[in-house]
Amino acid sequence: MQADGPRACRFGRRWYLNNESWHPSVPPFGEMKCILCWCVSGETHCQRQECPPATCASPTRRDNPCCAKCHRECQCLPVGSSPLNTLLWSL
């Protein structure tokens, strides 16, 4: 006997509807925010978030805990300068 519509998926102790997505929870680690799972007609599919390679010496994960990123170098003005003075001198 077959169901009339798309089937739900069971992951751990929870059921998810067809086309529903979630971050899996894996004891004792908790929610895995870098992994996304989704339900397709009764089958669970999971994939780790893909990250571009960081091209700097000391990448950080401050903005995104899943992917390391290079943070911009400070583009500071010389001491005694201000953005307004710089703008006036460029006119």
Coordinates of C-alpha atoms in Angstrom, one line a residue:
M1 CA 0.0 0.0 0.0
Q2 CA 1.4 3.4 -1.0
A3 CA 0.8 6.8 0.5
D4 CA -1.1 9.4 -1.6
G5 CA 1.4 12.2 -1.2
P6 CA 5.0 12.9 -0.5
R7 CA 6.2 11.2 2.7
A8 CA 7.8 12.8 5.7
C9 CA 11.3 12.0 7.0
R10 CA 12.4 10.8 10.4
F11 CA 15.7 12.1 11.7
G12 CA 16.5 11.1 15.3
R13 CA 13.3 11.4 17.3
R14 CA 11.7 14.1 15.1
W15 CA 9.6 13.9 11.9
Y16 CA 10.0 16.5 9.1
L17 CA 7.6 17.3 6.3
N18 CA 8.5 16.9 2.7
N19 CA 10.7 19.8 1.5
E20 CA 11.3 20.9 5.1
S21 CA 14.9 21.8 6.0
W22 CA 16.7 21.9 9.3
H23 CA 20.1 21.9 11.1
P24 CA 20.5 18.5 12.7
S25 CA 21.0 18.1 16.4
V26 CA 23.6 15.5 17.4
P27 CA 24.0 14.6 21.1
P28 CA 26.3 15.5 22.9
F29 CA 27.3 18.3 20.4
G30 CA 24.0 20.0 19.9
E31 CA 22.8 21.7 16.8
M32 CA 25.1 21.4 13.9
K33 CA 24.7 24.9 12.3
C34 CA 27.2 24.2 9.5
I35 CA 25.1 21.2 8.2
L36 CA 21.8 21.5 6.5
C37 CA 19.4 18.6 6.1
W38 CA 16.2 18.4 4.1
C39 CA 13.4 15.9 3.4
V40 CA 12.7 14.7 -0.1
S41 CA 9.8 12.2 -0.5
G42 CA 10.7 10.4 2.7
E43 CA 14.5 10.5 2.3
T44 CA 16.7 12.7 4.4
H45 CA 19.6 14.4 2.6
C46 CA 22.3 16.4 4.5
Q47 CA 25.2 18.5 3.3
R48 CA 27.9 20.5 5.1
Q49 CA 28.0 24.2 4.1
E50 CA 30.7 24.7 1.4
C51 CA 33.1 27.5 2.1
P52 CA 35.5 29.3 -0.2
P53 CA 39.2 29.0 0.8
A54 CA 40.5 31.9 2.9
T55 CA 43.4 33.6 1.2
C56 CA 45.0 35.3 4.2
A57 CA 47.4 34.4 6.9
S58 CA 45.0 34.6 9.8
P59 CA 41.3 34.1 8.9
T60 CA 38.6 34.6 11.4
R61 CA 35.2 32.9 12.0
R62 CA 33.7 35.9 13.8
D63 CA 30.8 36.6 11.3
N64 CA 30.2 33.0 10.2
P65 CA 31.2 30.1 12.5
C66 CA 31.1 27.7 9.6
C67 CA 33.5 29.5 7.2
A68 CA 36.8 31.3 7.9
K69 CA 37.0 34.7 6.3
C70 CA 39.7 37.3 5.9
H71 CA 38.8 40.5 7.7
R72 CA 39.7 43.7 5.9
E73 CA 42.9 45.5 6.8
C74 CA 42.4 48.8 8.4
Q75 CA 42.5 51.6 5.9
C76 CA 43.4 54.3 8.4
L77 CA 44.1 57.9 7.8
P78 CA 47.4 59.4 9.0
V79 CA 47.3 61.0 12.5
G80 CA 45.9 64.5 12.3
S81 CA 43.8 63.7 9.2
S82 CA 40.1 63.5 9.1
P83 CA 37.8 62.3 6.4
L84 CA 36.5 65.8 5.9
N85 CA 40.0 67.3 5.4
T86 CA 40.7 64.5 2.9
L87 CA 37.5 65.3 1.0
L88 CA 38.2 69.0 1.0
W89 CA 41.8 68.5 -0.3
S90 CA 40.5 66.3 -3.1
L91 CA 38.1 68.9 -4.4

